[in-house]
Tab-separated table of C-alpha atoms and ligand atoms in Angstrom:
chain	number	residue	atom	x	y	z
C	1	MET	CA	25.042	4.900	210.109
C	2	SER	CA	28.358	6.315	211.524
C	3	LYS	CA	32.166	6.253	209.847
C	4	LEU	CA	35.299	5.936	212.260
C	5	LEU	CA	38.727	6.604	210.398
C	6	LEU	CA	41.810	5.151	211.663
C	7	LYS	CA	43.700	8.067	210.045
C	8	ASN	CA	47.269	7.594	208.421
C	9	ALA	CA	48.183	4.259	210.227
C	10	ARG	CA	52.179	3.443	210.289
C	11	TYR	CA	51.265	0.225	209.602
C	12	ILE	CA	48.518	-2.115	209.310
C	13	VAL	CA	49.180	-5.560	209.670
C	14	SER	CA	46.444	-7.127	207.804
C	15	CYS	CA	46.915	-11.018	207.936
C	16	ASP	CA	44.849	-11.242	204.528
C	17	ASP	CA	45.105	-13.682	201.705
C	18	ARG	CA	48.224	-11.989	200.307
C	19	ASP	CA	49.923	-11.101	204.097
C	20	THR	CA	49.588	-7.149	203.081
C	21	LEU	CA	51.448	-5.082	205.133
C	22	TYR	CA	50.074	-1.305	204.311
C	23	GLU	CA	52.345	1.332	205.540
C	24	ASN	CA	50.990	5.153	206.553
C	25	CYS	CA	47.420	4.110	205.245
C	26	ASN	CA	43.820	4.878	206.206
C	27	LEU	CA	41.466	2.435	207.559
C	28	LEU	CA	37.723	3.445	207.373
C	29	ILE	CA	35.081	1.927	209.367
C	30	ARG	CA	31.534	1.968	208.664
C	31	ASP	CA	29.168	0.886	211.562
C	32	ASN	CA	30.519	-2.570	212.132
C	33	ALA	CA	32.356	-3.460	209.244
C	34	ILE	CA	35.700	-2.343	207.352
C	35	GLU	CA	34.729	-0.488	204.226
C	36	PHE	CA	38.007	0.776	202.916
C	37	ILE	CA	42.042	0.404	203.630
C	38	GLY	CA	44.221	2.470	201.604
C	39	PRO	CA	46.322	5.530	201.132
C	40	GLN	CA	43.386	8.050	199.871
C	41	LEU	CA	41.969	9.896	202.606
C	42	GLN	CA	38.511	9.055	203.396
C	43	GLN	CA	35.721	11.429	205.026
C	44	ALA	CA	34.200	10.211	208.446
C	45	ASP	CA	32.344	11.199	211.606
C	46	GLN	CA	35.129	10.384	213.961
C	47	VAL	CA	38.724	10.203	213.743
C	48	ILE	CA	41.714	8.410	215.206
C	49	ASP	CA	45.088	9.540	214.479
C	50	ALA	CA	47.088	6.535	213.970
C	51	SER	CA	50.125	8.021	212.780
C	52	SER	CA	52.248	6.327	215.519
C	53	MET	CA	50.558	2.994	215.672
C	54	ALA	CA	50.402	-0.381	214.426
C	55	VAL	CA	46.974	-1.788	213.770
C	56	TYR	CA	46.323	-5.632	214.059
C	57	PRO	CA	43.252	-7.934	213.403
C	58	GLY	CA	41.576	-8.478	216.969
C	59	LEU	CA	43.328	-11.801	218.562
C	60	ILE	CA	40.423	-14.769	219.087
C	61	ASN	CA	40.713	-16.836	221.859
C	62	THR	CA	39.447	-20.714	221.064
C	63	HIS	CA	39.587	-22.187	224.456
C	64	HIS	CA	38.819	-20.639	228.148
C	65	HIS	CA	37.266	-21.591	231.367
C	66	LEU	CA	36.476	-18.125	232.545
C	67	TYR	CA	35.035	-19.465	235.770
C	68	GLN	CA	38.458	-20.580	236.672
C	69	LEU	CA	39.649	-17.148	237.475
C	70	PHE	CA	38.244	-17.379	240.866
C	71	SER	CA	40.397	-20.107	241.659
C	72	ARG	CA	43.796	-19.249	240.210
C	73	ASN	CA	46.934	-19.317	242.340
C	74	LEU	CA	45.811	-21.725	244.941
C	75	PRO	CA	48.611	-23.176	246.854
C	76	GLU	CA	47.150	-26.269	247.325
C	77	VAL	CA	47.172	-27.305	243.707
C	78	GLN	CA	50.151	-25.661	242.306
C	79	GLY	CA	52.478	-28.767	242.085
C	80	LEU	CA	49.946	-30.997	240.375
C	81	GLU	CA	49.340	-32.507	236.920
C	82	LEU	CA	45.984	-32.737	235.147
C	83	PHE	CA	44.142	-35.369	236.971
C	84	PRO	CA	44.778	-34.885	240.559
C	85	TRP	CA	44.894	-31.333	239.829
C	86	LEU	CA	41.127	-31.334	238.447
C	87	VAL	CA	40.044	-33.897	241.459
C	88	ALA	CA	41.167	-31.180	243.807
C	89	LEU	CA	39.502	-28.096	241.992
C	90	TYR	CA	36.292	-29.871	241.363
C	91	ASP	CA	35.645	-29.372	245.421
C	92	VAL	CA	35.968	-25.580	244.871
C	93	TRP	CA	34.062	-25.607	241.381
C	94	LYS	CA	30.879	-27.370	242.684
C	95	ASN	CA	30.228	-24.383	244.694
C	96	LEU	CA	29.776	-21.891	241.848
C	97	ASP	CA	26.807	-19.757	240.883
C	98	GLU	CA	25.537	-16.996	238.613
C	99	GLU	CA	27.598	-14.354	240.505
C	100	VAL	CA	30.702	-16.268	240.369
C	101	VAL	CA	30.384	-16.939	236.787
C	102	SER	CA	29.387	-13.140	235.856
C	103	ARG	CA	31.937	-11.523	237.844
C	104	SER	CA	34.722	-13.748	236.552
C	105	ALA	CA	33.438	-13.391	233.126
C	106	LEU	CA	33.679	-9.775	233.298
C	107	VAL	CA	37.344	-10.119	234.590
C	108	GLY	CA	38.539	-12.484	232.020
C	109	MET	CA	36.993	-10.439	229.095
C	110	GLY	CA	38.250	-7.502	230.548
C	111	GLU	CA	42.010	-8.638	230.611
C	112	LEU	CA	41.420	-10.402	227.078
C	113	LEU	CA	40.117	-7.245	225.633
C	114	LYS	CA	42.761	-4.991	227.016
C	115	ASN	CA	45.406	-7.686	225.553
C	116	GLY	CA	44.076	-7.154	221.890
C	117	CYS	CA	41.552	-9.961	222.018
C	118	THR	CA	38.152	-9.301	220.452
C	119	THR	CA	36.506	-12.743	220.406
C	120	CYS	CA	36.555	-15.384	223.093
C	121	PHE	CA	35.123	-18.985	223.230
C	122	ASP	CA	34.297	-20.009	226.753
C	123	HIS	CA	34.098	-24.032	227.394
C	124	HIS	CA	32.117	-23.937	230.489
C	125	TYR	CA	30.892	-27.593	231.632
C	126	VAL	CA	30.522	-27.391	235.417
C	127	PHE	CA	26.503	-26.962	236.057
C	128	PRO	CA	25.625	-27.631	239.917
C	129	ALA	CA	22.119	-27.778	240.576
C	130	GLN	CA	20.106	-24.427	241.594
C	131	ALA	CA	23.285	-22.605	240.327
C	132	GLY	CA	21.081	-20.221	238.114
C	133	ASP	CA	21.478	-19.534	234.100
C	134	LEU	CA	25.241	-19.465	233.947
C	135	ILE	CA	25.577	-19.130	230.239
C	136	ALA	CA	23.180	-15.978	230.068
C	137	ALA	CA	25.233	-14.581	232.851
C	138	GLN	CA	28.288	-15.192	230.635
C	139	PHE	CA	26.231	-13.427	227.488
C	140	ARG	CA	25.459	-10.499	229.704
C	141	ALA	CA	29.039	-9.929	230.875
C	142	ALA	CA	30.149	-10.163	227.267
C	143	GLY	CA	27.466	-7.297	226.858
C	144	ARG	CA	28.508	-5.040	229.437
C	145	VAL	CA	32.326	-5.041	228.236
C	146	GLY	CA	31.772	-5.244	224.451
C	147	MET	CA	33.355	-8.734	223.697
C	148	ARG	CA	31.944	-10.884	220.835
C	149	PHE	CA	31.471	-14.401	222.681
C	150	HIS	CA	30.998	-17.644	221.694
C	151	ALA	CA	29.482	-19.630	224.717
C	152	SER	CA	29.116	-23.628	224.975
C	153	ARG	CA	26.893	-25.778	226.591
C	154	GLY	CA	29.364	-28.103	228.248
C	155	SER	CA	28.564	-31.166	230.092
C	156	MET	CA	29.544	-34.046	232.309
C	157	ASP	CA	27.949	-37.413	232.981
C	158	LEU	CA	30.604	-39.631	234.277
C	159	SER	CA	31.041	-39.144	238.174
C	160	GLN	CA	33.642	-40.516	240.509
C	161	LYS	CA	31.170	-43.548	241.277
C	162	ASP	CA	30.935	-44.231	237.457
C	163	GLY	CA	34.846	-43.819	236.896
C	164	GLY	CA	35.007	-40.177	236.049
C	165	LEU	CA	36.833	-37.615	237.933
C	166	PRO	CA	34.144	-35.144	239.011
C	167	PRO	CA	31.889	-35.378	242.449
C	168	ASP	CA	28.253	-36.684	241.726
C	169	THR	CA	26.642	-32.997	242.494
C	170	VAL	CA	27.907	-31.661	239.088
C	171	VAL	CA	27.055	-34.182	236.598
C	172	GLN	CA	23.866	-34.386	234.571
C	173	SER	CA	21.629	-36.885	232.891
C	174	ILE	CA	21.866	-37.111	229.259
C	175	ASP	CA	18.535	-36.085	229.015
C	176	ALA	CA	18.674	-32.934	230.756
C	177	ILE	CA	22.031	-32.213	229.233
C	178	MET	CA	20.424	-32.426	225.569
C	179	GLU	CA	17.123	-30.274	226.339
C	180	ASP	CA	19.268	-27.582	227.924
C	181	SER	CA	21.535	-27.392	225.125
C	182	GLN	CA	18.560	-27.194	222.719
C	183	ARG	CA	17.278	-24.096	225.055
C	184	LEU	CA	20.494	-22.413	224.964
C	185	VAL	CA	21.071	-22.556	221.235
C	186	ARG	CA	17.540	-21.482	220.724
C	187	VAL	CA	17.838	-18.739	222.659
C	188	TRP	CA	21.422	-17.621	222.092
C	189	HIS	CA	23.104	-18.777	219.088
C	190	ASP	CA	22.975	-16.258	216.081
C	191	PRO	CA	24.578	-17.882	212.875
C	192	GLU	CA	24.534	-14.599	211.072
C	193	ARG	CA	27.641	-12.677	209.653
C	194	PHE	CA	29.029	-10.186	212.325
C	195	SER	CA	27.226	-12.244	214.985
C	196	MET	CA	28.001	-11.172	218.664
C	197	HIS	CA	26.605	-14.414	220.260
C	198	GLN	CA	27.115	-17.982	219.073
C	199	VAL	CA	26.843	-21.416	220.835
C	200	ALA	CA	28.935	-24.685	220.702
C	201	LEU	CA	28.141	-28.089	222.100
C	202	ALA	CA	31.338	-29.150	224.368
C	203	PRO	CA	31.104	-32.095	226.538
C	204	CYS	CA	34.027	-31.675	228.985
C	205	SER	CA	36.527	-34.712	227.874
C	206	PRO	CA	36.672	-38.285	227.162
C	207	PHE	CA	37.600	-39.234	230.925
C	208	SER	CA	34.403	-36.858	232.173
C	209	VAL	CA	31.574	-38.424	229.716
C	210	SER	CA	30.161	-41.387	228.503
C	211	GLY	CA	30.696	-42.710	224.861
C	212	ASP	CA	26.706	-42.319	224.747
C	213	LEU	CA	27.017	-38.452	226.084
C	214	LEU	CA	29.483	-37.714	222.943
C	215	ARG	CA	27.327	-39.363	220.516
C	216	GLU	CA	24.176	-37.659	220.816
C	217	SER	CA	26.048	-34.217	221.516
C	218	ALA	CA	27.334	-34.742	218.117
C	219	ALA	CA	23.871	-35.745	216.595
C	220	LEU	CA	22.177	-32.992	218.202
C	221	ALA	CA	24.966	-30.021	217.468
C	222	ARG	CA	24.844	-31.347	213.540
C	223	SER	CA	21.050	-31.253	213.776
C	224	LEU	CA	21.266	-27.615	215.072
C	225	GLY	CA	23.958	-26.260	212.745
C	226	VAL	CA	26.584	-25.512	215.850
C	227	ARG	CA	29.841	-26.715	216.306
C	228	LEU	CA	31.491	-29.311	218.758
C	229	HIS	CA	34.202	-29.082	221.000
C	230	THR	CA	35.997	-30.851	223.996
C	231	HIS	CA	39.603	-31.684	225.427
C	232	VAL	CA	41.225	-34.150	223.410
C	233	ALA	CA	45.075	-35.440	223.664
C	234	GLU	CA	46.035	-33.180	226.695
C	235	THR	CA	47.696	-36.031	228.709
C	236	ARG	CA	49.243	-39.365	228.571
C	237	ASP	CA	46.771	-40.512	231.469
C	238	GLU	CA	43.870	-39.566	229.154
C	239	GLU	CA	45.457	-42.071	226.585
C	240	GLN	CA	45.822	-44.834	229.163
C	241	PHE	CA	42.149	-44.401	230.259
C	242	THR	CA	40.574	-44.670	226.551
C	243	LEU	CA	43.148	-47.672	225.842
C	244	GLU	CA	42.013	-49.493	229.097
C	245	GLN	CA	38.362	-48.737	228.926
C	246	PHE	CA	37.620	-48.800	225.055
C	247	GLY	CA	40.698	-50.201	223.823
C	248	MET	CA	41.555	-47.319	221.632
C	249	ARG	CA	43.856	-44.370	221.506
C	250	PRO	CA	41.936	-41.047	222.193
C	251	LEU	CA	41.230	-39.821	218.495
C	252	ALA	CA	40.192	-43.327	217.076
C	253	TYR	CA	37.718	-43.251	220.105
C	254	MET	CA	36.321	-39.811	219.209
C	255	HIS	CA	36.396	-40.601	215.478
C	256	SER	CA	34.284	-43.740	216.352
C	257	LEU	CA	31.749	-41.496	217.964
C	258	GLY	CA	31.346	-38.831	215.255
C	259	TRP	CA	33.601	-36.531	216.955
C	260	THR	CA	35.937	-35.826	213.603
C	261	GLY	CA	35.243	-33.160	211.040
C	262	PRO	CA	35.575	-29.662	210.043
C	263	ASP	CA	32.619	-28.678	212.580
C	264	VAL	CA	34.904	-30.434	215.332
C	265	TRP	CA	37.877	-28.528	217.202
C	266	TYR	CA	40.138	-30.033	220.071
C	267	ALA	CA	41.619	-28.485	223.003
C	268	HIS	CA	45.431	-29.162	223.201
C	269	GLY	CA	45.964	-32.098	221.036
C	270	ILE	CA	49.382	-32.633	222.289
C	271	HIS	CA	49.652	-36.694	222.180
C	272	PHE	CA	48.831	-37.184	218.446
C	273	ASN	CA	51.064	-39.534	216.358
C	274	GLY	CA	52.099	-38.635	212.607
C	275	ASP	CA	49.186	-40.937	211.521
C	276	GLU	CA	46.547	-38.889	213.715
C	277	LEU	CA	48.130	-35.619	212.665
C	278	ARG	CA	47.328	-36.544	209.009
C	279	GLN	CA	43.867	-37.976	209.967
C	280	LEU	CA	43.026	-34.312	211.462
C	281	ALA	CA	44.440	-32.731	208.489
C	282	GLU	CA	42.415	-34.985	206.111
C	283	THR	CA	38.951	-34.623	208.292
C	284	GLY	CA	39.515	-30.660	208.758
C	285	THR	CA	39.191	-31.554	212.359
C	286	GLY	CA	41.024	-28.458	214.255
C	287	VAL	CA	43.334	-27.895	217.509
C	288	ALA	CA	42.986	-25.075	220.094
C	289	HIS	CA	46.689	-24.709	221.044
C	290	CYS	CA	47.191	-23.865	224.882
C	291	PRO	CA	51.172	-23.190	225.542
C	292	ILE	CA	50.918	-21.832	228.971
C	293	SER	CA	48.627	-24.383	230.394
C	294	ASN	CA	50.268	-27.293	228.553
C	295	MET	CA	53.893	-26.256	230.208
C	296	LYS	CA	52.226	-25.418	233.692
C	297	LEU	CA	50.490	-28.690	234.116
C	298	SER	CA	53.547	-30.266	232.464
C	299	SER	CA	51.103	-31.720	229.901
C	300	GLY	CA	53.935	-31.741	226.959
C	301	VAL	CA	54.375	-29.738	223.679
C	302	CYS	CA	52.078	-29.536	220.854
C	303	ARG	CA	53.494	-30.436	217.632
C	304	VAL	CA	52.849	-27.068	215.882
C	305	PRO	CA	55.415	-27.232	212.825
C	306	GLU	CA	54.186	-30.620	211.692
C	307	MET	CA	50.629	-29.499	211.795
C	308	LEU	CA	51.479	-26.267	209.999
C	309	ARG	CA	53.138	-28.466	207.515
C	310	LEU	CA	49.935	-30.609	207.280
C	311	GLY	CA	47.407	-27.955	207.289
C	312	VAL	CA	45.528	-29.030	210.309
C	313	PRO	CA	43.531	-26.380	211.438
C	314	LEU	CA	45.254	-24.539	214.400
C	315	GLY	CA	43.894	-21.799	216.702
C	316	LEU	CA	45.584	-20.334	219.811
C	317	ALA	CA	43.836	-20.442	223.470
C	318	VAL	CA	44.577	-19.299	227.027
C	319	ASP	CA	43.001	-22.028	228.719
C	320	GLY	CA	41.279	-22.129	231.795
C	321	SER	CA	42.571	-19.054	234.266
C	322	ALA	CA	43.373	-21.768	236.609
C	323	SER	CA	45.895	-23.238	234.656
C	324	ASN	CA	47.467	-20.450	233.141
C	325	ASP	CA	46.875	-18.329	235.239
C	326	GLY	CA	45.631	-15.428	233.255
C	327	SER	CA	43.601	-14.337	230.319
C	328	ASN	CA	46.064	-12.349	227.978
C	329	LEU	CA	46.249	-13.987	224.347
C	330	LEU	CA	49.297	-11.652	223.574
C	331	GLU	CA	51.196	-13.171	226.312
C	332	GLU	CA	49.961	-16.413	225.001
C	333	LEU	CA	51.356	-15.469	221.644
C	334	ARG	CA	54.563	-14.727	222.862
C	335	VAL	CA	55.088	-17.708	225.327
C	336	ALA	CA	53.993	-19.895	222.180
C	337	TYR	CA	56.967	-18.511	220.045
C	338	LEU	CA	59.399	-18.982	222.913
C	339	LEU	CA	58.029	-22.480	223.456
C	340	HIS	CA	58.562	-23.449	219.821
C	341	ARG	CA	61.639	-22.184	219.458
C	342	LEU	CA	63.060	-24.138	222.474
C	343	THR	CA	61.466	-27.131	221.377
C	344	TRP	CA	62.130	-27.074	217.267
C	345	GLY	CA	64.651	-24.654	216.378
C	346	ARG	CA	64.732	-23.871	212.773
C	347	GLU	CA	61.371	-25.499	212.329
C	348	ALA	CA	59.578	-23.345	214.968
C	349	PRO	CA	56.792	-20.770	213.446
C	350	THR	CA	57.910	-17.197	213.176
C	351	GLY	CA	56.349	-14.420	215.183
C	352	TYR	CA	54.085	-13.843	212.201
C	353	ASP	CA	53.008	-17.591	212.112
C	354	LEU	CA	51.832	-17.357	215.383
C	355	LEU	CA	49.769	-13.704	214.846
C	356	LYS	CA	47.870	-15.713	212.084
C	357	ILE	CA	47.276	-18.861	214.225
C	358	ALA	CA	45.664	-16.488	216.982
C	359	THR	CA	43.514	-14.674	214.324
C	360	ARG	CA	42.645	-16.397	210.884
C	361	GLY	CA	43.564	-19.824	212.508
C	362	SER	CA	41.380	-19.059	215.675
C	363	ALA	CA	38.622	-17.936	213.404
C	364	ARG	CA	38.684	-20.841	211.304
C	365	LEU	CA	38.189	-22.895	214.502
C	366	LEU	CA	35.269	-21.246	215.313
C	367	GLY	CA	33.677	-21.527	211.648
C	368	ARG	CA	33.740	-17.858	211.033
C	369	ASP	CA	34.726	-15.946	207.811
C	370	ASP	CA	33.878	-12.406	209.047
C	371	ILE	CA	36.988	-12.015	211.275
C	372	GLY	CA	40.432	-12.777	211.846
C	373	CYS	CA	42.109	-10.516	209.344
C	374	LEU	CA	41.748	-6.872	207.944
C	375	ALA	CA	40.213	-6.370	204.787
C	376	SER	CA	37.087	-4.365	203.282
C	377	GLY	CA	33.478	-6.282	204.057
C	378	MET	CA	35.552	-7.961	207.386
C	379	ALA	CA	34.228	-6.989	210.638
C	380	ALA	CA	35.881	-4.403	212.347
C	381	ASP	CA	37.579	-5.949	214.956
C	382	LEU	CA	41.153	-4.798	215.676
C	383	PHE	CA	43.577	-3.534	217.970
C	384	MET	CA	46.055	-0.804	218.154
C	385	VAL	CA	49.611	-0.348	219.260
C	386	ARG	CA	51.625	2.938	219.887
C	387	LEU	CA	54.779	2.382	218.615
C	388	ASP	CA	56.596	5.186	220.374
C	389	ARG	CA	56.410	3.318	223.833
C	390	LEU	CA	59.881	2.828	225.548
C	391	GLU	CA	59.764	-0.943	225.029
C	392	LEU	CA	59.510	-0.782	221.463
C	393	ALA	CA	61.867	1.791	220.832
C	394	GLY	CA	64.275	0.025	218.065
C	395	ALA	CA	62.469	-2.906	217.620
C	396	GLN	CA	60.116	-2.148	214.401
C	397	PHE	CA	61.918	-3.474	211.678
C	398	ASP	CA	59.263	-6.681	211.426
C	399	PRO	CA	55.684	-5.176	212.763
C	400	MET	CA	54.598	-8.432	211.372
C	401	SER	CA	56.354	-10.632	213.862
C	402	MET	CA	56.935	-8.157	216.339
C	403	LEU	CA	54.183	-9.637	219.043
C	404	GLY	CA	56.246	-12.930	218.959
C	405	THR	CA	59.825	-12.175	218.805
C	406	VAL	CA	59.404	-9.044	221.257
C	407	GLY	CA	56.105	-9.296	222.869
C	408	LEU	CA	54.169	-6.475	224.301
C	409	LYS	CA	54.634	-5.803	227.832
C	410	GLY	CA	51.247	-3.846	229.163
C	411	PRO	CA	47.930	-3.556	227.398
C	412	VAL	CA	47.222	-2.291	223.935
C	413	ASP	CA	46.121	1.324	223.428
C	414	TYR	CA	43.079	0.557	221.673
C	415	THR	CA	40.722	-2.203	221.022
C	416	LEU	CA	37.382	-2.380	218.907
C	417	VAL	CA	34.885	-4.664	218.538
C	418	ASN	CA	32.337	-4.741	215.806
C	419	GLY	CA	33.418	-1.108	215.143
C	420	ARG	CA	33.030	-0.039	218.592
C	421	PRO	CA	36.266	1.170	220.725
C	422	VAL	CA	36.146	-1.059	223.937
C	423	VAL	CA	39.644	-0.368	225.244
C	424	GLN	CA	40.826	3.317	225.093
C	425	ASN	CA	44.462	4.307	225.948
C	426	GLY	CA	44.874	1.137	227.788
C	427	GLU	CA	41.610	1.001	229.751
C	428	LEU	CA	37.909	-0.491	229.527
C	429	VAL	CA	35.471	1.905	227.972
C	430	SER	CA	32.589	0.665	229.737
C	431	ALA	CA	33.512	-0.691	232.939
C	432	ASP	CA	35.310	0.736	235.916
C	433	GLU	CA	38.222	-1.509	236.470
C	434	ALA	CA	38.565	-1.021	240.161
C	435	GLU	CA	35.093	-1.476	240.545
C	436	LEU	CA	35.133	-4.795	238.758
C	437	SER	CA	38.196	-5.776	240.960
C	438	ALA	CA	36.921	-4.833	244.257
C	439	GLN	CA	33.672	-6.920	243.545
C	440	ALA	CA	35.385	-10.032	241.871
C	441	ASN	CA	37.817	-10.230	245.193
C	442	GLU	CA	34.633	-9.786	247.577
C	443	THR	CA	33.087	-12.725	245.770
C	444	VAL	CA	36.180	-14.814	245.652
C	445	ARG	CA	36.254	-14.573	249.496
C	446	ARG	CA	32.840	-15.519	249.726
C	447	TYR	CA	33.230	-18.475	247.161
C	448	LEU	CA	36.409	-20.185	248.840
C	449	ASN	CA	35.369	-19.797	252.336
C	450	ARG	CA	32.862	-22.489	251.159
C	451	PHE	CA	35.891	-24.731	250.237
R	1	LIG	ZN1	40.595	-26.454	229.018
């Protein structure tokens, strides 16, 4: 048993049920959980002086494709929209292997942690034959940098010859997908409180998988007690595809296959109409909002104010690195704030609304009640920001909204995951960043040379 005290924190933005803002208070962590928050001083084995810092709940990323880190900023695809962008990049991604997945995960998770994100969900759906155990490689990377990690067993079974977008070599049979999904859930999924490892089932998208694969994935996920995730309503092209192929709009199609409910969340969710937004709220089906990717791929603007009003479960996400091109959820929060101010004016979410989307909202999408706010009994996942840095001078009247309204330029000072400091003074604790970066660039050269 060990006790860590964050002593005399200037602010603790709890995001708890009462939106409590603590001033000049102490936060005591016992092992991996928060034991106490309040003005009384507590005994501890280790103390961090937090008198010049604001403490926030760890951010939770609800949609990513970490492997895409190594196909960022490629000139060939920068001007494209989603469908042609995917077709061009599948030619790179069909060559990925365990080393690419492992090193890209280390880099992406490192960047997430340095920017206050403590839990990451990754949507991995490219499994070339003989590529190795890609999901095990991701979990090992998460362990090395200290991130709470939700992986997915993604899948594709509709290749170009069947009217899909991916090449033949990266699609698999439904039987192979189901078998590997069961194996990964058995080996890696831990449903307990404070779990560091979970697995969801996540077929790629309605236009790269068959209806049978979607239906069977939903049945298997429910029999195993794991969650369901995919891309829905990202572009008008997708809407056109499901209307032409199945005579239904995307949400009606997904609903017909069992893909609505409180155990389901979609990435993007841009092109829903009013009735569909109400259906999402009524069924508890969630949306991972990815504003930077949506802007970069010219996909559209998610109807966040209406979703909040209706009670649609809503989280924040960076999406894949190749459509972002980064892994910084704090930047995403700030950009979301600006995008919605531009789009909706006075209806736009506040900076604090966006912080809650990125913490409590995201936790709900991942089905977790032990992360997303700071209160006793919750996991000790948090980050800390020194308020005496130059770029925050004069900006501290509203620490609850500050990350949206002012934004943070540069890494956070501390990040703790499950009670353990994983970022200290803005740097990763358990990995040499220069070494990670050099190894990553060496892998990228080899990987892209095959392209
Ligand atoms: Zn995505």
